Coordinates of C-alpha atoms in Angstrom, one line a residue:
M1 CA 99.5 176.3 112.7
A2 CA 101.9 177.0 109.4
K3 CA 104.5 174.5 109.0
R4 CA 108.1 175.9 109.2
R5 CA 110.4 175.8 106.2
K6 CA 113.0 173.1 106.1
Q7 CA 116.3 174.1 107.6
N8 CA 119.2 172.1 109.0
P9 CA 118.3 169.5 111.7
V10 CA 118.2 170.9 115.2
A11 CA 120.5 169.1 117.7
P12 CA 117.9 166.5 119.6
T13 CA 117.2 166.8 123.1
G14 CA 115.8 164.0 125.5
S15 CA 112.1 163.3 125.8
N16 CA 110.4 160.5 128.0
P17 CA 109.3 157.4 126.5
P18 CA 105.9 155.5 127.1
Q19 CA 106.4 152.9 130.2
P20 CA 105.0 149.5 130.7
I21 CA 102.7 147.3 132.6
Q22 CA 102.4 143.3 132.4
Q23 CA 99.3 142.1 131.1
S24 CA 97.7 142.7 127.8
Q25 CA 94.3 144.1 127.3
P26 CA 92.4 145.2 124.2
A27 CA 92.9 148.7 123.3
P28 CA 89.8 151.0 124.5
P29 CA 88.9 154.0 122.6
V30 CA 91.6 156.8 121.8
P31 CA 90.5 159.8 124.1
Q32 CA 89.5 163.1 122.7
P33 CA 92.3 165.5 121.9
G34 CA 93.8 167.3 124.7
A35 CA 93.0 164.3 127.3
S36 CA 96.4 163.7 129.7
R37 CA 98.2 160.8 129.2
E38 CA 100.3 159.4 132.3
V39 CA 103.1 157.3 131.5
P40 CA 104.5 154.6 133.9
K41 CA 108.3 154.6 134.5
A42 CA 108.7 150.9 135.1
A43 CA 109.5 148.7 132.3
V44 CA 108.5 145.3 131.8
D45 CA 111.1 142.9 130.1
A46 CA 109.7 140.1 128.4
P47 CA 111.4 136.6 128.4
K48 CA 113.4 135.6 125.6
P49 CA 111.6 133.6 122.8
S50 CA 112.4 129.7 122.8
P51 CA 113.9 128.4 119.5
K52 CA 111.5 126.9 117.2
I53 CA 112.0 123.2 116.3
V54 CA 111.4 121.8 112.7
K55 CA 112.4 118.7 111.1
S56 CA 115.5 117.7 109.8
F57 CA 117.0 118.3 106.2
A58 CA 118.0 114.9 106.2
D59 CA 114.5 114.0 106.0
L60 CA 114.2 115.4 102.5
D61 CA 114.1 112.4 99.8
V62 CA 114.6 113.8 96.2
P63 CA 114.5 111.4 93.6
A64 CA 117.7 110.3 92.0
S65 CA 116.2 111.7 88.7
A66 CA 116.5 115.2 90.1
V67 CA 117.2 117.7 87.4
G68 CA 120.6 119.4 87.9
P69 CA 124.1 119.3 86.2
S70 CA 124.6 115.8 87.7
A71 CA 121.6 114.6 85.7
P72 CA 119.9 115.7 82.6
P73 CA 116.2 116.9 82.7
S74 CA 114.1 114.1 81.7
V75 CA 111.7 114.9 78.8
K76 CA 108.3 113.7 79.5
A77 CA 104.8 114.9 79.8
A78 CA 103.7 116.6 83.1
S79 CA 101.3 113.9 83.6
D80 CA 104.0 111.3 83.4
I81 CA 105.9 112.9 86.2
S82 CA 105.3 111.2 89.6
P83 CA 107.7 111.9 92.2
K84 CA 108.4 108.8 94.5
P85 CA 106.9 109.0 97.9
A86 CA 109.1 110.5 100.3
T87 CA 109.3 111.6 103.9
P88 CA 107.7 115.0 104.0
A89 CA 109.8 117.7 102.6
I90 CA 110.9 120.3 105.3
S91 CA 107.8 121.2 107.2
A92 CA 107.0 124.6 108.7
P93 CA 105.1 125.8 111.9
T94 CA 101.2 125.9 111.6
P95 CA 100.4 129.1 110.0
T96 CA 97.7 131.2 112.0
A97 CA 94.3 131.2 110.2
P98 CA 93.1 134.5 109.5
Q99 CA 91.3 136.1 112.1
P100 CA 88.4 138.7 111.9
E101 CA 89.4 142.3 112.0
A102 CA 88.8 143.9 115.1
P103 CA 85.9 146.3 115.0
P104 CA 86.7 149.9 115.6
A105 CA 85.8 150.8 119.1
S106 CA 83.4 153.4 119.6
R107 CA 84.8 156.5 121.1
P108 CA 84.0 160.3 121.4
V109 CA 84.5 162.7 118.9
E110 CA 84.1 166.4 118.8
P111 CA 81.5 167.4 116.3
Q112 CA 83.0 169.0 112.9
T113 CA 81.6 169.4 109.6
Q114 CA 84.5 168.3 107.6
P115 CA 87.7 166.3 108.8
P116 CA 90.7 168.4 109.1
F117 CA 92.3 166.2 106.1
S118 CA 90.2 164.9 103.6
E119 CA 91.4 162.1 101.6
Q120 CA 88.3 162.0 99.2
E121 CA 88.8 165.7 98.7
L122 CA 92.5 165.0 97.4
I123 CA 91.8 161.9 95.4
K124 CA 89.7 164.1 92.8
E125 CA 92.9 166.3 92.5
F126 CA 95.5 163.5 92.3
P127 CA 94.1 160.1 91.4
L128 CA 96.2 157.1 92.3
T129 CA 95.3 154.1 90.1
T130 CA 94.0 151.4 92.6
P131 CA 94.8 147.9 91.8
P132 CA 91.8 145.7 91.0
P133 CA 90.2 143.7 93.8
E134 CA 92.0 140.7 95.0
E135 CA 90.4 137.3 94.5
P136 CA 90.0 135.6 98.0
R137 CA 93.3 134.1 99.0
Q138 CA 93.3 130.5 99.7
Q139 CA 95.1 130.0 103.3
P140 CA 98.1 127.5 103.6
R141 CA 97.5 124.5 105.4
P142 CA 100.3 123.6 107.7
Q143 CA 101.6 120.3 105.1
D144 CA 101.5 122.9 102.3
I145 CA 104.2 125.4 103.6
V146 CA 107.8 124.4 102.7
E147 CA 110.6 125.3 105.0
P148 CA 114.2 124.2 105.0
P149 CA 115.1 122.7 108.2
A150 CA 116.6 124.5 111.4
P151 CA 120.1 124.3 112.0
S152 CA 121.5 120.7 112.6
G153 CA 123.8 119.4 115.0
P154 CA 126.5 117.8 113.0
Q155 CA 129.3 119.8 111.8
I156 CA 129.3 120.4 107.8
Q157 CA 132.8 120.1 106.1
P158 CA 134.2 123.3 104.7
M159 CA 132.9 124.1 101.1
F160 CA 133.7 126.5 98.3
V161 CA 130.7 128.6 97.2
V162 CA 130.5 130.8 94.5
M163 CA 127.8 133.4 94.1
I164 CA 126.9 134.5 90.6
T165 CA 124.6 137.8 91.2
P166 CA 123.5 140.8 89.6
E167 CA 123.7 142.6 92.8
L168 CA 125.7 143.2 95.8
A169 CA 125.1 145.4 98.8
P170 CA 126.5 148.1 99.0
V171 CA 128.4 148.5 95.7
A172 CA 125.6 147.7 93.3
K173 CA 122.1 147.7 95.0
V174 CA 118.6 147.9 93.7
G175 CA 116.7 145.8 96.4
G176 CA 116.7 143.2 98.9
L177 CA 118.7 140.9 96.7
A178 CA 121.9 143.0 97.1
D179 CA 121.5 142.8 100.9
V180 CA 120.8 139.0 101.0
V181 CA 124.2 138.1 98.9
F182 CA 126.2 140.4 101.0
G183 CA 124.7 138.9 104.3
L184 CA 124.9 135.3 103.4
G185 CA 128.1 135.7 102.0
R186 CA 129.6 137.0 105.3
E187 CA 127.6 134.3 107.5
L188 CA 129.2 131.4 105.4
E189 CA 132.7 132.9 105.7
I190 CA 132.0 133.4 109.5
R191 CA 131.5 129.7 109.6
G192 CA 134.7 129.0 107.8
H193 CA 133.5 128.3 104.2
A194 CA 135.2 130.1 101.3
V195 CA 133.1 132.2 99.3
E196 CA 133.5 134.1 96.1
I197 CA 131.1 136.5 94.3
I198 CA 131.0 137.1 90.7
L199 CA 129.0 140.3 89.4
P200 CA 128.9 142.8 86.4
K201 CA 131.4 145.7 86.7
Y202 CA 128.8 148.6 86.5
D203 CA 130.0 151.9 85.7
C204 CA 127.5 153.2 88.4
M205 CA 128.7 151.1 91.1
R206 CA 129.7 152.4 94.5
Y207 CA 133.5 152.2 94.0
D208 CA 134.2 154.0 97.3
H209 CA 133.1 150.5 98.8
I210 CA 135.7 148.8 96.9
Y211 CA 139.0 147.9 98.4
G212 CA 142.1 146.7 96.6
L213 CA 140.6 146.9 93.0
C214 CA 142.8 145.5 90.5
K215 CA 142.9 143.6 87.2
T216 CA 143.1 139.8 87.8
Y217 CA 142.5 138.3 84.5
E218 CA 142.8 140.2 81.1
N219 CA 141.8 139.1 77.6
L220 CA 139.0 136.6 78.7
W221 CA 137.4 135.8 75.3
V222 CA 133.7 134.8 75.9
P223 CA 131.7 133.0 73.2
W224 CA 129.1 135.2 71.7
F225 CA 126.9 134.9 68.6
G226 CA 129.4 132.5 66.8
G227 CA 132.2 134.9 67.9
S228 CA 133.5 136.2 71.1
I229 CA 133.8 139.3 73.1
R230 CA 137.0 140.2 75.1
C231 CA 136.6 140.7 79.0
T232 CA 138.5 142.2 81.6
V233 CA 138.0 140.5 85.1
W234 CA 138.9 142.7 88.2
F235 CA 139.1 141.7 91.8
G236 CA 138.4 143.5 94.9
F237 CA 137.3 143.3 98.5
V238 CA 133.5 144.8 99.4
H239 CA 133.8 145.2 103.2
G240 CA 135.7 141.7 103.5
R241 CA 133.9 140.0 100.7
K242 CA 135.9 138.5 97.9
C243 CA 134.3 139.8 94.6
F244 CA 135.0 139.4 90.7
F245 CA 133.9 142.2 88.5
I246 CA 133.5 141.2 84.8
E247 CA 133.9 144.0 82.5
P248 CA 133.1 143.3 78.8
H249 CA 134.7 145.3 75.8
S250 CA 132.0 145.7 73.1
N251 CA 130.3 148.3 71.3
D252 CA 127.1 147.1 73.4
N253 CA 128.5 148.7 76.3
Y254 CA 126.3 146.3 78.6
F255 CA 127.0 147.4 81.8
N256 CA 128.2 151.1 81.1
R257 CA 124.9 152.7 80.9
G258 CA 124.5 154.7 84.5
V259 CA 121.9 152.1 85.5
I260 CA 121.6 148.5 86.5
Y261 CA 118.2 147.7 85.0
G262 CA 115.9 149.4 82.7
H263 CA 116.9 148.6 79.3
N264 CA 115.3 146.9 76.5
D265 CA 118.1 144.4 76.1
D266 CA 118.3 143.4 79.8
V267 CA 117.8 140.0 79.0
M268 CA 120.8 139.8 76.5
R269 CA 123.1 141.7 78.8
F270 CA 122.4 139.1 81.7
A271 CA 122.6 136.3 79.4
F272 CA 126.2 137.4 78.3
F273 CA 126.9 137.8 82.1
S274 CA 126.2 134.2 82.9
R275 CA 128.2 133.1 80.1
A276 CA 131.3 135.2 81.1
A277 CA 131.1 134.0 84.8
L278 CA 131.0 130.4 83.8
E279 CA 133.8 131.0 81.1
F280 CA 136.1 132.7 83.8
M281 CA 135.3 130.1 86.2
Y282 CA 136.3 127.4 83.5
K283 CA 139.2 129.2 82.4
T284 CA 140.6 129.8 85.8
G285 CA 140.0 126.3 86.8
K286 CA 137.6 127.1 89.9
H287 CA 135.5 124.0 91.0
P288 CA 133.3 125.3 93.6
D289 CA 131.3 122.6 95.7
V290 CA 128.3 124.9 94.9
I291 CA 127.4 127.6 92.7
H292 CA 124.7 129.9 94.1
C293 CA 122.5 131.8 91.4
H294 CA 120.2 134.7 92.3
D295 CA 116.7 135.7 90.0
W296 CA 116.1 135.6 86.4
Q297 CA 119.4 137.3 85.6
T298 CA 121.6 134.3 86.3
G299 CA 118.6 131.7 85.6
L300 CA 120.8 130.4 82.4
V301 CA 123.7 129.6 84.5
P302 CA 122.6 126.1 85.6
V303 CA 121.5 125.4 82.0
M304 CA 124.7 126.3 80.3
L305 CA 126.5 124.4 83.2
Y306 CA 125.0 121.3 82.4
E307 CA 124.7 121.7 78.6
I308 CA 128.0 123.1 77.7
Y309 CA 130.4 123.2 80.5
Q310 CA 129.9 119.9 82.5
R311 CA 130.8 118.3 79.0
I312 CA 134.2 120.1 78.8
G313 CA 135.4 119.6 82.5
M314 CA 133.2 121.3 84.9
S315 CA 131.5 118.2 86.2
H316 CA 131.4 118.8 89.9
P317 CA 129.7 122.1 90.8
R318 CA 125.9 121.9 92.0
V319 CA 123.7 124.6 91.5
C320 CA 121.4 126.3 94.3
Y321 CA 119.1 128.9 92.5
T322 CA 117.1 131.5 94.7
I323 CA 114.2 133.3 93.6
H324 CA 113.6 136.7 95.1
N325 CA 110.8 137.9 93.1
F326 CA 108.5 136.0 90.6
R327 CA 107.3 138.8 89.1
H328 CA 110.3 139.4 86.8
Q329 CA 111.2 136.0 85.0
G330 CA 113.3 137.0 81.8
V331 CA 110.9 136.0 79.1
T332 CA 112.4 136.4 75.8
G333 CA 112.7 134.8 72.2
A334 CA 115.1 132.2 70.6
Q335 CA 117.7 134.7 69.8
V336 CA 119.3 134.4 73.3
L337 CA 119.8 130.5 72.4
Q338 CA 122.1 131.5 69.4
A339 CA 123.7 134.1 71.4
T340 CA 125.0 131.9 74.4
G341 CA 125.8 129.2 72.2
L342 CA 123.1 126.8 73.3
N343 CA 121.5 126.9 70.1
R344 CA 119.0 123.9 69.1
P345 CA 115.8 125.8 69.7
D346 CA 113.7 122.4 69.0
Y347 CA 115.4 121.1 72.2
Y348 CA 114.9 124.0 74.5
F349 CA 111.4 125.1 73.4
H350 CA 110.1 121.8 74.9
Y351 CA 107.6 122.5 77.9
D352 CA 109.9 120.5 80.3
R353 CA 112.9 122.5 79.5
L354 CA 112.7 126.2 79.0
R355 CA 109.6 126.9 76.8
D356 CA 107.5 129.5 78.9
N357 CA 104.1 128.0 80.5
A358 CA 102.1 130.7 78.9
N359 CA 103.7 131.7 75.5
P360 CA 104.8 128.7 73.4
Q361 CA 106.9 131.0 71.3
A362 CA 109.2 132.2 74.2
I363 CA 111.5 131.0 76.5
N364 CA 111.7 131.7 80.3
L365 CA 115.2 132.1 81.9
M366 CA 113.6 131.5 85.4
K367 CA 112.0 128.7 84.6
G368 CA 115.2 127.1 83.2
G369 CA 116.9 127.9 86.5
I370 CA 114.1 126.0 88.2
V371 CA 114.4 122.9 86.0
Y372 CA 118.4 122.6 85.9
S373 CA 119.4 123.4 89.4
N374 CA 119.8 121.0 92.1
F375 CA 117.7 122.8 94.5
V376 CA 115.5 126.0 94.2
T377 CA 114.5 128.4 97.2
T378 CA 112.7 131.6 97.4
V379 CA 112.8 133.9 100.5
S380 CA 110.6 132.8 102.9
P381 CA 108.4 129.8 103.9
R382 CA 105.1 131.5 103.3
H383 CA 105.9 132.8 99.8
A384 CA 107.2 129.4 98.8
W385 CA 103.6 128.1 99.2
E386 CA 102.0 131.3 98.1
A387 CA 104.2 130.9 94.7
K388 CA 103.4 127.2 94.4
D389 CA 99.7 127.0 95.8
G390 CA 98.5 130.6 96.3
G391 CA 98.6 131.9 92.7
Q392 CA 101.8 134.3 93.0
G393 CA 103.9 132.1 90.9
H394 CA 102.9 134.4 88.0
G395 CA 102.6 131.3 85.7
L396 CA 105.3 129.0 87.1
E397 CA 102.9 127.3 89.4
H398 CA 102.8 124.2 87.3
T399 CA 106.8 123.9 87.2
L400 CA 107.1 124.4 90.7
H401 CA 104.7 121.5 91.3
I402 CA 106.8 119.2 89.2
H403 CA 110.1 120.1 90.7
Q404 CA 108.6 120.6 94.3
N405 CA 110.9 117.8 95.8
K406 CA 113.8 120.3 95.5
Y407 CA 112.0 123.4 96.3
G408 CA 111.3 125.4 99.7
G409 CA 111.6 128.7 101.4
V410 CA 114.4 130.2 103.5
L411 CA 113.5 133.4 105.3
N412 CA 116.1 136.1 104.7
G413 CA 118.1 137.6 107.3
L414 CA 119.0 140.8 108.4
D415 CA 122.7 142.3 108.6
Y416 CA 122.6 143.0 112.5
D417 CA 126.1 144.7 112.2
M418 CA 124.7 147.3 109.3
F419 CA 121.3 147.8 111.2
N420 CA 122.3 147.9 115.0
P421 CA 120.9 150.6 117.0
E422 CA 123.6 150.3 119.8
K423 CA 126.3 151.5 117.2
D424 CA 124.6 153.0 114.3
G425 CA 126.3 156.1 113.2
H426 CA 123.7 157.5 111.3
I427 CA 121.3 158.3 114.0
P428 CA 122.0 161.1 117.1
A429 CA 121.5 158.6 119.9
Q430 CA 122.4 155.0 120.0
F431 CA 120.2 152.8 122.2
G432 CA 119.3 149.3 122.9
V433 CA 116.8 147.2 125.1
N434 CA 118.6 148.5 128.2
N435 CA 118.3 152.1 127.4
L436 CA 115.4 152.3 125.6
E437 CA 114.7 156.0 126.6
K438 CA 117.4 156.8 124.2
K439 CA 115.1 156.0 121.4
Y440 CA 113.2 158.7 122.1
E441 CA 115.9 161.4 121.8
N442 CA 115.9 160.1 117.9
K443 CA 112.2 160.8 117.8
R444 CA 112.9 164.4 118.8
A445 CA 115.6 164.7 116.3
L446 CA 113.3 163.3 113.5
R447 CA 110.7 165.9 114.4
N448 CA 113.3 168.6 114.4
R449 CA 114.7 167.2 110.8
F450 CA 111.2 167.5 109.4
W451 CA 109.8 170.4 111.5
L452 CA 107.3 168.4 112.9
A453 CA 105.2 169.6 116.1
D454 CA 107.0 168.4 119.1
N455 CA 103.8 166.6 121.0
E456 CA 102.7 163.5 122.6
K457 CA 101.7 161.9 119.3
P458 CA 102.9 158.7 117.8
I459 CA 104.9 158.8 114.5
V460 CA 103.7 156.6 111.9
A461 CA 106.2 156.0 109.1
F462 CA 106.6 154.2 105.6
V463 CA 110.1 153.4 104.3
G464 CA 110.2 151.9 100.9
R465 CA 109.8 151.9 96.9
L466 CA 106.4 153.5 95.7
D467 CA 105.5 150.5 93.7
S468 CA 102.2 149.2 93.3
Q469 CA 103.2 145.9 95.0
K470 CA 103.7 147.9 98.1
G471 CA 99.9 148.9 98.3
L472 CA 100.0 152.5 97.7
D473 CA 96.6 153.1 98.0
L474 CA 96.7 151.8 101.6
V475 CA 99.8 153.9 102.3
R476 CA 97.8 157.0 101.1
H477 CA 94.6 156.1 103.2
S478 CA 97.1 155.6 106.1
I479 CA 98.4 159.1 106.0
F480 CA 94.9 160.6 106.3
Y481 CA 93.8 158.1 108.9
A482 CA 96.8 159.1 110.8
L483 CA 96.4 162.6 110.7
N484 CA 92.7 162.3 111.7
N485 CA 93.3 160.2 114.6
R486 CA 96.1 161.9 116.8
A487 CA 99.2 160.6 115.2
Q488 CA 101.9 162.0 112.8
F489 CA 103.1 160.7 109.4
V490 CA 106.4 160.6 107.7
L491 CA 107.2 158.8 104.5
L492 CA 110.2 158.1 102.6
G493 CA 110.7 156.6 99.2
S494 CA 110.6 157.2 95.5
A495 CA 108.5 155.3 92.5
P496 CA 110.1 154.0 89.6
D497 CA 107.5 155.6 87.1
K498 CA 106.9 159.4 86.8
A499 CA 102.9 159.4 87.3
T500 CA 103.4 157.6 90.6
N501 CA 106.0 160.1 91.6
D502 CA 104.0 163.0 90.6
H503 CA 101.1 161.7 92.6
F504 CA 103.0 161.7 95.8
W505 CA 104.6 165.2 94.9
G506 CA 101.0 166.4 94.6
L507 CA 100.0 165.0 98.2
K508 CA 103.4 166.5 99.6
H509 CA 102.3 169.9 98.4
H510 CA 98.7 169.5 99.5
L511 CA 100.1 168.5 103.1
N512 CA 103.0 170.6 103.5
N513 CA 101.6 173.0 106.1
S514 CA 100.6 170.3 108.2
P515 CA 102.6 170.3 111.4
D516 CA 102.1 166.5 111.8
C517 CA 103.1 165.2 108.3
H518 CA 106.1 165.1 106.2
L519 CA 106.6 163.2 102.8
E520 CA 110.0 162.9 101.5
I521 CA 110.0 161.8 97.7
G522 CA 113.5 160.1 97.1
Y523 CA 115.8 158.0 99.1
H524 CA 118.5 158.6 101.4
L525 CA 120.1 156.0 103.5
E526 CA 120.9 158.1 106.6
L527 CA 117.6 159.5 106.6
A528 CA 116.0 155.9 106.4
H529 CA 118.0 155.0 109.6
L530 CA 116.7 158.1 111.5
I531 CA 113.3 157.1 110.5
Y532 CA 113.7 153.7 111.8
A533 CA 115.0 154.9 115.1
G534 CA 112.6 157.5 115.6
A535 CA 109.4 156.4 114.5
D536 CA 106.8 154.5 116.8
L537 CA 104.9 152.5 114.2
M538 CA 106.1 151.4 110.6
I539 CA 103.3 150.4 108.0
V540 CA 103.9 147.5 105.6
P541 CA 100.5 147.1 103.6
S542 CA 102.2 145.1 100.7
R543 CA 99.8 143.3 98.3
Y544 CA 102.5 140.6 98.3
E545 CA 105.7 140.5 99.8
P546 CA 108.3 137.6 99.2
C547 CA 110.3 138.5 102.4
G548 CA 110.5 142.2 103.3
L549 CA 113.5 143.6 105.3
T550 CA 111.4 146.8 106.2
Q551 CA 109.7 145.0 109.2
L552 CA 112.8 143.4 110.4
I553 CA 114.7 146.6 110.5
S554 CA 111.9 148.3 112.3
M555 CA 111.8 145.8 114.9
R556 CA 115.4 146.0 115.4
Y557 CA 115.3 149.6 116.0
G558 CA 112.2 149.5 118.5
T559 CA 109.6 150.4 115.9
V560 CA 106.4 148.2 115.9
P561 CA 105.4 147.1 112.7
I562 CA 101.9 147.1 111.0
V563 CA 101.9 144.6 108.2
R564 CA 99.5 142.7 106.0
S565 CA 99.5 138.8 106.2
V566 CA 101.4 137.9 103.3
G567 CA 104.8 136.2 102.4
G568 CA 107.7 136.9 104.6
L569 CA 105.6 139.5 106.7
A570 CA 103.5 136.6 107.7
D571 CA 106.5 134.8 108.8
T572 CA 108.1 137.3 111.0
V573 CA 105.3 139.7 112.4
F574 CA 102.7 138.2 115.1
D575 CA 99.8 140.1 116.1
K576 CA 99.5 141.5 119.6
D577 CA 96.0 140.8 120.1
F578 CA 95.2 137.6 117.7
S579 CA 98.2 135.9 117.3
D580 CA 98.1 132.2 119.1
R581 CA 102.0 132.7 120.0
P582 CA 103.1 133.3 123.7
L583 CA 102.7 136.9 124.6
H584 CA 106.7 137.4 124.7
E585 CA 106.6 136.4 120.7
R586 CA 104.2 138.9 119.6
N587 CA 105.8 141.9 118.2
G588 CA 103.4 144.1 115.8
Y589 CA 100.0 144.1 114.3
V590 CA 98.5 142.2 111.4
F591 CA 95.7 142.6 109.2
H592 CA 94.5 140.3 106.2
H593 CA 92.4 142.2 103.6
A594 CA 94.1 144.8 101.5
D595 CA 91.4 147.6 102.0
N596 CA 90.8 150.5 104.1
A597 CA 88.8 148.6 106.7
G598 CA 92.0 146.3 107.1
I599 CA 94.4 148.9 107.6
E600 CA 92.1 151.1 109.8
S601 CA 91.5 148.3 112.3
A602 CA 95.2 147.4 112.9
L603 CA 96.1 151.5 113.0
H604 CA 93.1 151.7 115.4
R605 CA 94.1 149.1 117.5
A606 CA 98.0 150.4 117.6
I607 CA 97.3 154.0 118.3
G608 CA 95.0 153.1 121.0
C609 CA 97.6 150.9 122.6
Y610 CA 100.0 153.7 122.3
Y611 CA 98.0 156.1 124.0
H612 CA 96.1 153.9 126.8
F613 CA 98.5 151.1 127.4
P614 CA 102.1 152.4 127.1
D615 CA 103.4 149.7 129.1
H616 CA 101.9 147.2 126.6
F617 CA 103.4 149.2 123.6
R618 CA 106.9 149.1 125.3
H619 CA 106.4 145.3 125.6
L620 CA 105.9 145.0 121.9
V621 CA 109.0 147.3 121.3
L622 CA 111.2 145.0 123.6
N623 CA 109.7 141.8 122.1
G624 CA 110.8 143.1 118.5
M625 CA 114.4 144.1 119.5
R626 CA 114.8 140.9 121.2
S627 CA 113.8 139.0 118.1
D628 CA 116.7 137.1 116.2
Y629 CA 116.2 137.7 112.7
S630 CA 119.9 137.7 111.7
W631 CA 121.8 135.3 109.2
K632 CA 122.2 132.9 111.9
Q633 CA 119.4 130.4 111.2
P634 CA 119.0 131.2 107.3
G635 CA 122.9 130.8 106.9
Q636 CA 122.4 127.2 108.5
H637 CA 119.6 126.7 106.6
Y638 CA 121.6 127.1 103.2
L639 CA 124.4 125.0 104.5
N640 CA 122.2 122.2 105.1
I641 CA 120.9 122.5 101.4
Y642 CA 124.6 122.8 100.0
D643 CA 125.5 119.8 101.7
Y644 CA 122.5 117.9 100.7
I645 CA 123.2 118.5 97.1
R646 CA 126.8 118.8 96.9
N647 CA 127.3 114.8 96.3
K648 CA 124.0 114.4 94.3

């Protein structure tokens, strides 16, 4: 059947969802095409999960010599650093040991000389570079995973928090960092704390989301290369968040380039922004309890706070530094020291300060943030362990070990107002756990949008950046596996490099006539919401994933995630068949090895469950929708950290 050309979406009509039973069993083989499928009408509601109990943050014992604005970093050899014994810092639940992949069950297959869609044939036309095989990954021991504590009982006194960040959703968004800053900022304000956000004034921002934008400080002279650059600071509200935007006036045009990242002088651009943010706080007399910095772009903030601004009056602020991705660290030369006024290269090129662990001729901005801040977090407990002990620290493992007593993982939250299927204006039919059948109106609308066949098949989806981190070879293999195993496939995403984009454009043209497949190269917010609401299964086969929001959004919209057991994916998705958690907490499918056999096993079990045990599948859907991955608990974790360091 030839695939029709794309037109405007057709108004959706209802369709019947698969319905449940009560007891979970292994999925038998998928029947031959044409087999009838009965869907029971009764739905089984799973009991709500009990809250997870972990140790109190008060159990942490950070040595008095902890590095930060309140105490200078002591210069000594790594072998000389021996933290005093402390109560085990922030424990986490025991991770599930990898289970063997479920062997594909045998099933009758109609004889055919060649599969309808051949991946091998296409690879010859459009080769996609496959990452080298991974070394076997060591699994974390329970005592190795560091997790800040669960919400504590006592009321925390109101605090003044300033966030310094290169991104903020929805005005300046490249990745998940932007969502974290917005979501955490709002949660802190809901809890009665004062929050202000400082970011660059990019020319490419979404100014339609900024309300009441006006100049608040003119002629801010920021020291730079022995002279100074004049800046204007603007103020505006971004959906209720108080934001200050720094606009430099110089021939370098640091933030008037049409993009947020991607220039050879990115290190100098954000080093200037860090100095300007501190200068603005100093000149306006802002003395927050905590400054919360994000990623390498603001790694110099705690360095300059201690080395420059504490000596001229900013002695109170403490710094929490969050690392969202260890892959990008801001490695550069000594010129940035001269530009920011830090100078003294002999002092900063010491191994225990800013010198890069791998290159003695370079300094590392992210390392500076780790060394000088009062507490360091990353975006999930599992990834905190992976970065320190699992080889995913990209050279900073030893630094994390030295500072492990002020290091932990806090799982990112999801903005439950922005991603709420009960009131989402981007989807044609709003739904929730009590009217799940309306989800299938969105499934029909998704098929109409992409001119897919309207049949009984499940829709497998991928939404995300087409980056090697995301396991693109497994994404490609999933497309062909789904099409050859009675499923449809939808992809939405774009690549940062032309070669990968071209490859997926080639795939798109090759599969364009398939009535069961559509690849949308690009990104559209409204379309992403429709895919989350209309798909049945969402694959996230990442090679590494610090936290990941795709699986959290999918569960919120009743789409069952299929993930690889890494980082935040392992902290949020629990396998239907192999997890040791109670049945009502199991919410998806998990595989461990980054190879075709691994993702085939998970897809086989998921598709089999969809066809043969629709009540079990519905149970997974409801479990995911009932999970609470909002900012409620992460917000409390960060408040515990702020309260812990503000008087250090």
